[in-house]
């Protein structure tokens, strides 16, 4: 056992928390070392000094002062067993109002008019363009598979039923053979 | 509320009227159910223990009493926050410790100066006395002051464990819960605090 191990075990030894084997080892270290014995005695005496310290007590008017403080406390909530998911009613109200405030301010930051109307037309344009691209590519690249498979009558019928786009953005490419 | 408050304020906080021999946890559950007498019993049980702890921590009896009063007020106001998972004493000591730490922080910010520092009078006055008992009492008081000063010299983390273990005689497990560190750390700190303390106190026996 070295000096550091010995010092770490002093409190355990004095409180009787060492195993029998450790006690023997500790005591054999003490036997051979007077300085260590002095140290253990000093620690033992310090503990007993602390145990013997005069106990401090409250003043005679402690209870009286406590009662008057409780009377004066305006924020006493006697029936504070009402809680909303762990929050007191006051904290819950503050939290909710904070949430509403955040939602309100975030809505006020978003410009709905510009957000929705221009992009709505943009999105339809994108859809139309995509549709046009799809259709045109299909007609250009896949004419044999698409146009030729379908009976001519049905195509014509479809053409008759087809109502042209007012924007004239969709253009059908004629199948020229 | 008015009925409950009037019940509290007509009770005389007198030990002779206390008939409860219940455990702290049982008293607390009675108090939570609305029995104000249970609160009174708990106050009387813990007021001296708490002031002893806080006094050695703050080294000022007036502030210590204020902190204990605040602890009891918090106990009254926050009774429903206590759950029987933990020991009542652990919960109460934790509240007291937190309030004491707040008081210490306020003191550091306040930068208070002791009035004795303004005195230029360095004379010491010797009043002869033939009474042996008074002499012994004075000697005991002086020794106690030296011990308290030695404890106060320790760092905060060592001071609190020494006070809780060697003055309040609280178990290691409870100390671990009060200060929120593992039990091994508590044991190590207590050992190191005792080794430091014996250096300060060994001259008492020389």
GROMACS .gro file of C-alpha atoms in nm:
model
  383
    1UNK     CA    1   0.000   0.000   0.000
    2UNK     CA    2   0.140   0.338  -0.094
    3UNK     CA    3   0.079   0.679   0.064
    4UNK     CA    4  -0.197   0.783  -0.178
    5UNK     CA    5  -0.393   0.461  -0.133
    6UNK     CA    6  -0.353   0.496   0.242
    7UNK     CA    7  -0.492   0.854   0.243
    8UNK     CA    8  -0.788   0.751   0.027
    9UNK     CA    9  -0.883   0.484   0.280
   10UNK     CA   10  -0.861   0.690   0.601
   11UNK     CA   11  -1.230   0.790   0.611
   12UNK     CA   12  -1.344   0.437   0.527
   13UNK     CA   13  -1.127   0.299   0.805
   14UNK     CA   14  -1.254   0.546   1.064
   15UNK     CA   15  -1.616   0.474   0.969
   16UNK     CA   16  -1.564   0.098   0.973
   17UNK     CA   17  -1.642   0.049   0.607
   18UNK     CA   18  -1.332  -0.147   0.503
   19UNK     CA   19  -1.327  -0.522   0.446
   20UNK     CA   20  -1.134  -0.737   0.693
   21UNK     CA   21  -0.853  -0.788   0.447
   22UNK     CA   22  -0.822  -0.415   0.380
   23UNK     CA   23  -0.826  -0.337   0.752
   24UNK     CA   24  -0.530  -0.567   0.808
   25UNK     CA   25  -0.341  -0.410   0.520
   26UNK     CA   26  -0.422  -0.060   0.648
   27UNK     CA   27  -0.319  -0.136   1.004
   28UNK     CA   28   0.007  -0.295   0.898
   29UNK     CA   29   0.083   0.026   0.705
   30UNK     CA   30   0.005   0.225   1.020
   31UNK     CA   31   0.228   0.009   1.233
   32UNK     CA   32   0.530   0.084   1.021
   33UNK     CA   33   0.466   0.453   0.980
   34UNK     CA   34   0.435   0.696   1.271
   35UNK     CA   35   0.347   0.991   1.051
   36UNK     CA   36   0.049   0.799   0.915
   37UNK     CA   37  -0.067   0.715   1.267
   38UNK     CA   38  -0.055   1.084   1.357
   39UNK     CA   39  -0.252   1.169   1.045
   40UNK     CA   40  -0.524   0.915   1.126
   41UNK     CA   41  -0.548   1.044   1.484
   42UNK     CA   42  -0.573   1.404   1.364
   43UNK     CA   43  -0.854   1.317   1.124
   44UNK     CA   44  -1.034   1.123   1.399
   45UNK     CA   45  -1.005   1.420   1.635
   46UNK     CA   46  -1.129   1.663   1.367
   47UNK     CA   47  -1.439   1.451   1.312
   48UNK     CA   48  -1.512   1.439   1.684
   49UNK     CA   49  -1.457   1.818   1.709
   50UNK     CA   50  -1.715   1.871   1.438
   51UNK     CA   51  -1.959   1.631   1.605
   52UNK     CA   52  -1.923   1.820   1.932
   53UNK     CA   53  -1.985   2.166   1.786
   54UNK     CA   54  -2.267   2.351   1.958
   55UNK     CA   55  -2.592   2.309   1.775
   56UNK     CA   56  -2.744   2.633   1.656
   57UNK     CA   57  -3.116   2.676   1.717
   58UNK     CA   58  -3.374   2.917   1.583
   59UNK     CA   59  -3.476   3.226   1.776
   60UNK     CA   60  -3.779   3.212   2.007
   61UNK     CA   61  -3.975   3.433   1.765
   62UNK     CA   62  -3.912   3.208   1.464
   63UNK     CA   63  -4.265   3.069   1.443
   64UNK     CA   64  -4.421   3.409   1.491
   65UNK     CA   65  -4.212   3.559   1.211
   66UNK     CA   66  -4.295   3.265   0.984
   67UNK     CA   67  -4.668   3.309   1.040
   68UNK     CA   68  -4.653   3.680   0.966
   69UNK     CA   69  -4.454   3.615   0.647
   70UNK     CA   70  -4.709   3.357   0.534
   71UNK     CA   71  -4.989   3.606   0.601
   72UNK     CA   72  -4.812   3.876   0.401
   73UNK     CA   73  -4.734   3.655   0.105
   74UNK     CA   74  -4.999   3.753  -0.147
   75UNK     CA   75  -4.897   3.499  -0.400
   76UNK     CA   76  -4.985   3.200  -0.186
   77UNK     CA   77  -5.190   2.954  -0.386
   78UNK     CA   78  -5.354   2.713  -0.148
   79UNK     CA   79  -5.528   2.500  -0.409
   80UNK     CA   80  -5.232   2.467  -0.637
   81UNK     CA   81  -5.312   2.108  -0.723
   82UNK     CA   82  -5.469   2.227  -1.049
   83UNK     CA   83  -5.207   2.199  -1.315
   84UNK     CA   84  -5.217   2.170  -1.691
   85UNK     CA   85  -4.975   1.899  -1.796
   86UNK     CA   86  -4.742   1.990  -1.512
   87UNK     CA   87  -4.770   2.366  -1.558
   88UNK     CA   88  -4.943   2.584  -1.304
   89UNK     CA   89  -5.239   2.782  -1.442
   90UNK     CA   90  -5.037   3.102  -1.455
   91UNK     CA   91  -4.741   2.941  -1.630
   92UNK     CA   92  -4.973   2.764  -1.872
   93UNK     CA   93  -5.146   3.092  -1.961
   94UNK     CA   94  -4.812   3.264  -2.019
   95UNK     CA   95  -4.685   2.978  -2.232
   96UNK     CA   96  -4.999   2.972  -2.446
   97UNK     CA   97  -4.995   3.346  -2.499
   98UNK     CA   98  -4.628   3.323  -2.600
   99UNK     CA   99  -4.715   3.050  -2.854
  100UNK     CA  100  -4.997   3.258  -2.997
  101UNK     CA  101  -4.772   3.562  -3.016
  102UNK     CA  102  -4.509   3.364  -3.209
  103UNK     CA  103  -4.771   3.227  -3.449
  104UNK     CA  104  -4.923   3.572  -3.497
  105UNK     CA  105  -4.588   3.738  -3.571
  106UNK     CA  106  -4.479   3.462  -3.804
  107UNK     CA  107  -4.804   3.500  -3.999
  108UNK     CA  108  -4.757   3.874  -4.017
  109UNK     CA  109  -4.410   3.823  -4.165
  110UNK     CA  110  -4.546   3.611  -4.453
  111UNK     CA  111  -4.686   3.823  -4.740
  112UNK     CA  112  -4.981   3.610  -4.841
  113UNK     CA  113  -5.088   3.807  -5.145
  114UNK     CA  114  -4.754   3.787  -5.317
  115UNK     CA  115  -4.689   3.446  -5.185
  116UNK     CA  116  -4.989   3.276  -5.326
  117UNK     CA  117  -5.106   3.463  -5.645
  118UNK     CA  118  -4.786   3.502  -5.843
  119UNK     CA  119  -4.660   3.161  -5.760
  120UNK     CA  120  -4.997   3.010  -5.830
  121UNK     CA  121  -4.981   3.134  -6.184
  122UNK     CA  122  -4.620   3.033  -6.195
  123UNK     CA  123  -4.704   2.687  -6.081
  124UNK     CA  124  -4.974   2.648  -6.347
  125UNK     CA  125  -4.726   2.770  -6.604
  126UNK     CA  126  -4.482   2.513  -6.483
  127UNK     CA  127  -4.750   2.251  -6.500
  128UNK     CA  128  -4.851   2.363  -6.846
  129UNK     CA  129  -4.494   2.376  -6.961
  130UNK     CA  130  -4.425   2.037  -6.824
  131UNK     CA  131  -4.737   1.905  -6.983
  132UNK     CA  132  -4.640   2.067  -7.309
  133UNK     CA  133  -4.289   1.925  -7.287
  134UNK     CA  134  -4.422   1.587  -7.209
  135UNK     CA  135  -4.675   1.592  -7.484
  136UNK     CA  136  -4.441   1.736  -7.742
  137UNK     CA  137  -4.170   1.493  -7.659
  138UNK     CA  138  -4.411   1.211  -7.671
  139UNK     CA  139  -4.541   1.316  -8.008
  140UNK     CA  140  -4.198   1.384  -8.146
  141UNK     CA  141  -4.015   1.086  -8.018
  142UNK     CA  142  -4.277   0.831  -7.983
  143UNK     CA  143  -4.503   0.892  -8.274
  144UNK     CA  144  -4.514   0.539  -8.389
  145UNK     CA  145  -4.609   0.402  -8.056
  146UNK     CA  146  -4.864   0.656  -7.960
  147UNK     CA  147  -5.026   0.811  -8.256
  148UNK     CA  148  -5.012   0.516  -8.483
  149UNK     CA  149  -5.154   0.271  -8.232
  150UNK     CA  150  -5.457   0.472  -8.168
  151UNK     CA  151  -5.724   0.447  -8.434
  152UNK     CA  152  -5.757   0.756  -8.649
  153UNK     CA  153  -6.121   0.788  -8.576
  154UNK     CA  154  -6.065   0.804  -8.212
  155UNK     CA  155  -5.800   1.068  -8.257
  156UNK     CA  156  -6.029   1.273  -8.465
  157UNK     CA  157  -6.301   1.234  -8.218
  158UNK     CA  158  -6.066   1.344  -7.953
  159UNK     CA  159  -5.969   1.638  -8.161
  160UNK     CA  160  -6.325   1.734  -8.196
  161UNK     CA  161  -6.386   1.713  -7.828
  162UNK     CA  162  -6.069   1.891  -7.745
  163UNK     CA  163  -6.104   2.244  -7.635
  164UNK     CA  164  -5.799   2.455  -7.702
  165UNK     CA  165  -5.620   2.624  -7.415
  166UNK     CA  166  -5.701   2.988  -7.404
  167UNK     CA  167  -5.344   3.073  -7.330
  168UNK     CA  168  -5.237   2.888  -7.637
  169UNK     CA  169  -4.951   2.744  -7.440
  170UNK     CA  170  -5.013   2.386  -7.529
  171UNK     CA  171  -4.934   2.306  -7.885
  172UNK     CA  172  -4.991   1.977  -8.036
  173UNK     CA  173  -4.748   1.872  -8.295
  174UNK     CA  174  -4.914   1.715  -8.593
  175UNK     CA  175  -4.814   1.365  -8.674
  176UNK     CA  176  -4.676   1.397  -9.019
  177UNK     CA  177  -4.575   1.081  -9.188
  178UNK     CA  178  -5.864   2.967   0.077
  179UNK     CA  179  -5.987   3.194   0.350
  180UNK     CA  180  -6.098   2.895   0.555
  181UNK     CA  181  -5.760   2.724   0.519
  182UNK     CA  182  -5.566   3.039   0.600
  183UNK     CA  183  -5.776   3.109   0.908
  184UNK     CA  184  -5.715   2.752   1.026
  185UNK     CA  185  -5.340   2.801   0.989
  186UNK     CA  186  -5.328   3.134   1.161
  187UNK     CA  187  -5.528   3.028   1.462
  188UNK     CA  188  -5.302   2.733   1.531
  189UNK     CA  189  -5.045   2.800   1.796
  190UNK     CA  190  -4.714   2.661   1.687
  191UNK     CA  191  -4.668   2.487   2.016
  192UNK     CA  192  -4.510   2.149   2.060
  193UNK     CA  193  -4.752   2.051   2.332
  194UNK     CA  194  -5.039   2.049   2.088
  195UNK     CA  195  -4.864   1.828   1.836
  196UNK     CA  196  -4.993   1.478   1.859
  197UNK     CA  197  -4.852   1.338   1.536
  198UNK     CA  198  -4.584   1.074   1.551
  199UNK     CA  199  -4.599   1.003   1.183
  200UNK     CA  200  -4.310   0.979   0.942
  201UNK     CA  201  -4.215   1.286   0.743
  202UNK     CA  202  -4.361   1.136   0.426
  203UNK     CA  203  -4.692   1.061   0.597
  204UNK     CA  204  -4.710   1.413   0.736
  205UNK     CA  205  -4.636   1.553   0.392
  206UNK     CA  206  -4.916   1.355   0.232
  207UNK     CA  207  -5.152   1.479   0.506
  208UNK     CA  208  -5.039   1.835   0.441
  209UNK     CA  209  -5.094   1.791   0.068
  210UNK     CA  210  -5.445   1.671   0.148
  211UNK     CA  211  -5.505   1.997   0.338
  212UNK     CA  212  -5.407   1.923   0.697
  213UNK     CA  213  -5.224   2.236   0.813
  214UNK     CA  214  -5.130   2.077   1.146
  215UNK     CA  215  -4.902   1.841   0.958
  216UNK     CA  216  -4.717   2.145   0.817
  217UNK     CA  217  -4.672   2.277   1.169
  218UNK     CA  218  -4.523   1.948   1.286
  219UNK     CA  219  -4.281   1.942   0.995
  220UNK     CA  220  -4.170   2.300   1.066
  221UNK     CA  221  -4.103   2.218   1.430
  222UNK     CA  222  -3.917   1.902   1.336
  223UNK     CA  223  -3.682   2.060   1.087
  224UNK     CA  224  -3.631   2.421   1.184
  225UNK     CA  225  -3.337   2.354   1.418
  226UNK     CA  226  -3.173   2.098   1.191
  227UNK     CA  227  -3.192   2.333   0.896
  228UNK     CA  228  -3.061   2.636   1.079
  229UNK     CA  229  -2.766   2.434   1.204
  230UNK     CA  230  -2.683   2.336   0.849
  231UNK     CA  231  -2.739   2.680   0.697
  232UNK     CA  232  -2.554   2.860   0.977
  233UNK     CA  233  -2.236   2.662   0.920
  234UNK     CA  234  -2.274   2.715   0.547
  235UNK     CA  235  -2.331   3.093   0.560
  236UNK     CA  236  -2.158   3.162   0.891
  237UNK     CA  237  -2.422   3.418   0.983
  238UNK     CA  238  -2.709   3.342   1.219
  239UNK     CA  239  -2.948   3.613   1.098
  240UNK     CA  240  -2.915   3.521   0.732
  241UNK     CA  241  -2.939   3.155   0.827
  242UNK     CA  242  -3.271   3.214   1.001
  243UNK     CA  243  -3.402   3.409   0.701
  244UNK     CA  244  -3.304   3.124   0.470
  245UNK     CA  245  -3.477   2.870   0.693
  246UNK     CA  246  -3.790   3.086   0.696
  247UNK     CA  247  -3.782   3.105   0.316
  248UNK     CA  248  -3.740   2.729   0.302
  249UNK     CA  249  -4.049   2.678   0.516
  250UNK     CA  250  -4.245   2.923   0.304
  251UNK     CA  251  -4.141   2.734  -0.009
  252UNK     CA  252  -4.249   2.413   0.162
  253UNK     CA  253  -4.591   2.569   0.219
  254UNK     CA  254  -4.627   2.710  -0.129
  255UNK     CA  255  -4.482   2.419  -0.327
  256UNK     CA  256  -4.619   2.128  -0.128
  257UNK     CA  257  -4.764   1.962  -0.437
  258UNK     CA  258  -4.423   1.946  -0.605
  259UNK     CA  259  -4.310   1.685  -0.354
  260UNK     CA  260  -4.345   1.326  -0.473
  261UNK     CA  261  -4.287   1.034  -0.241
  262UNK     CA  262  -4.014   0.892  -0.464
  263UNK     CA  263  -3.751   1.082  -0.267
  264UNK     CA  264  -3.714   1.120   0.108
  265UNK     CA  265  -3.878   1.431   0.245
  266UNK     CA  266  -3.562   1.539   0.428
  267UNK     CA  267  -3.361   1.515   0.105
  268UNK     CA  268  -3.615   1.737  -0.072
  269UNK     CA  269  -3.618   1.990   0.210
  270UNK     CA  270  -3.241   2.004   0.243
  271UNK     CA  271  -3.211   2.055  -0.134
  272UNK     CA  272  -3.444   2.355  -0.117
  273UNK     CA  273  -3.247   2.495   0.178
  274UNK     CA  274  -2.914   2.441   0.003
  275UNK     CA  275  -3.035   2.617  -0.313
  276UNK     CA  276  -3.163   2.914  -0.114
  277UNK     CA  277  -2.834   2.930   0.077
  278UNK     CA  278  -2.642   2.934  -0.252
  279UNK     CA  279  -2.864   3.218  -0.373
  280UNK     CA  280  -2.787   3.412  -0.056
  281UNK     CA  281  -2.413   3.352  -0.103
  282UNK     CA  282  -2.431   3.484  -0.460
  283UNK     CA  283  -2.621   3.792  -0.343
  284UNK     CA  284  -2.353   3.855  -0.081
  285UNK     CA  285  -2.077   3.838  -0.337
  286UNK     CA  286  -2.260   4.089  -0.554
  287UNK     CA  287  -2.338   4.315  -0.260
  288UNK     CA  288  -1.974   4.339  -0.145
  289UNK     CA  289  -2.063   4.391   0.218
  290UNK     CA  290  -1.810   4.529   0.460
  291UNK     CA  291  -1.801   4.434   0.824
  292UNK     CA  292  -1.850   4.723   1.063
  293UNK     CA  293  -1.560   4.601   1.272
  294UNK     CA  294  -1.328   4.692   0.989
  295UNK     CA  295  -1.403   5.059   1.051
  296UNK     CA  296  -1.281   5.044   1.406
  297UNK     CA  297  -0.930   5.165   1.478
  298UNK     CA  298  -0.944   5.037   1.828
  299UNK     CA  299  -0.697   4.753   1.850
  300UNK     CA  300  -0.693   4.739   2.226
  301UNK     CA  301  -0.788   4.419   2.395
  302UNK     CA  302  -0.955   4.433   2.729
  303UNK     CA  303  -0.896   4.173   2.994
  304UNK     CA  304  -1.167   4.135   3.249
  305UNK     CA  305  -1.051   3.920   3.539
  306UNK     CA  306  -1.287   3.652   3.654
  307UNK     CA  307  -1.256   3.391   3.926
  308UNK     CA  308  -1.534   3.177   3.790
  309UNK     CA  309  -1.383   2.858   3.645
  310UNK     CA  310  -1.701   2.770   3.458
  311UNK     CA  311  -1.701   3.099   3.271
  312UNK     CA  312  -1.339   3.043   3.178
  313UNK     CA  313  -1.414   2.699   3.042
  314UNK     CA  314  -1.715   2.829   2.855
  315UNK     CA  315  -1.505   3.102   2.697
  316UNK     CA  316  -1.242   2.848   2.601
  317UNK     CA  317  -1.509   2.624   2.447
  318UNK     CA  318  -1.648   2.920   2.255
  319UNK     CA  319  -1.303   3.008   2.125
  320UNK     CA  320  -1.239   2.650   2.015
  321UNK     CA  321  -1.578   2.639   1.844
  322UNK     CA  322  -1.498   2.958   1.658
  323UNK     CA  323  -1.165   2.815   1.542
  324UNK     CA  324  -1.339   2.501   1.417
  325UNK     CA  325  -1.605   2.703   1.236
  326UNK     CA  326  -1.339   2.922   1.076
  327UNK     CA  327  -1.150   2.613   0.964
  328UNK     CA  328  -1.466   2.475   0.803
  329UNK     CA  329  -1.527   2.810   0.637
  330UNK     CA  330  -1.179   2.803   0.485
  331UNK     CA  331  -1.270   2.495   0.283
  332UNK     CA  332  -1.389   2.531  -0.075
  333UNK     CA  333  -1.767   2.529  -0.131
  334UNK     CA  334  -1.784   2.171  -0.255
  335UNK     CA  335  -1.586   2.041   0.044
  336UNK     CA  336  -1.762   2.262   0.297
  337UNK     CA  337  -2.109   2.140   0.213
  338UNK     CA  338  -2.021   1.770   0.233
  339UNK     CA  339  -1.836   1.812   0.563
  340UNK     CA  340  -2.128   2.002   0.715
  341UNK     CA  341  -2.384   1.747   0.596
  342UNK     CA  342  -2.177   1.445   0.702
  343UNK     CA  343  -1.988   1.542   1.017
  344UNK     CA  344  -2.218   1.811   1.161
  345UNK     CA  345  -2.563   1.709   1.039
  346UNK     CA  346  -2.475   1.335   1.036
  347UNK     CA  347  -2.662   1.267   0.714
  348UNK     CA  348  -2.597   0.945   0.522
  349UNK     CA  349  -2.379   0.934   0.211
  350UNK     CA  350  -2.675   0.835  -0.007
  351UNK     CA  351  -2.880   1.133   0.107
  352UNK     CA  352  -2.588   1.372   0.062
  353UNK     CA  353  -2.544   1.238  -0.290
  354UNK     CA  354  -2.908   1.319  -0.367
  355UNK     CA  355  -2.900   1.662  -0.202
  356UNK     CA  356  -2.596   1.791  -0.387
  357UNK     CA  357  -2.656   1.590  -0.704
  358UNK     CA  358  -2.325   1.405  -0.741
  359UNK     CA  359  -2.248   1.032  -0.741
  360UNK     CA  360  -2.196   0.863  -0.407
  361UNK     CA  361  -1.832   0.782  -0.489
  362UNK     CA  362  -1.765   1.152  -0.545
  363UNK     CA  363  -1.927   1.233  -0.211
  364UNK     CA  364  -1.703   0.987  -0.028
  365UNK     CA  365  -1.394   1.115  -0.204
  366UNK     CA  366  -1.478   1.478  -0.126
  367UNK     CA  367  -1.546   1.401   0.239
  368UNK     CA  368  -1.213   1.225   0.270
  369UNK     CA  369  -1.024   1.510   0.110
  370UNK     CA  370  -1.211   1.768   0.314
  371UNK     CA  371  -1.122   1.586   0.636
  372UNK     CA  372  -0.756   1.571   0.537
  373UNK     CA  373  -0.757   1.946   0.471
  374UNK     CA  374  -0.944   2.020   0.790
  375UNK     CA  375  -0.706   1.826   1.014
  376UNK     CA  376  -0.422   2.048   0.894
  377UNK     CA  377  -0.612   2.355   1.019
  378UNK     CA  378  -0.717   2.195   1.345
  379UNK     CA  379  -0.409   2.003   1.456
  380UNK     CA  380  -0.260   2.308   1.630
  381UNK     CA  381  -0.554   2.302   1.873
  382UNK     CA  382  -0.397   2.003   2.037
  383UNK     CA  383  -0.040   2.126   2.035
   0.00000   0.00000   0.00000
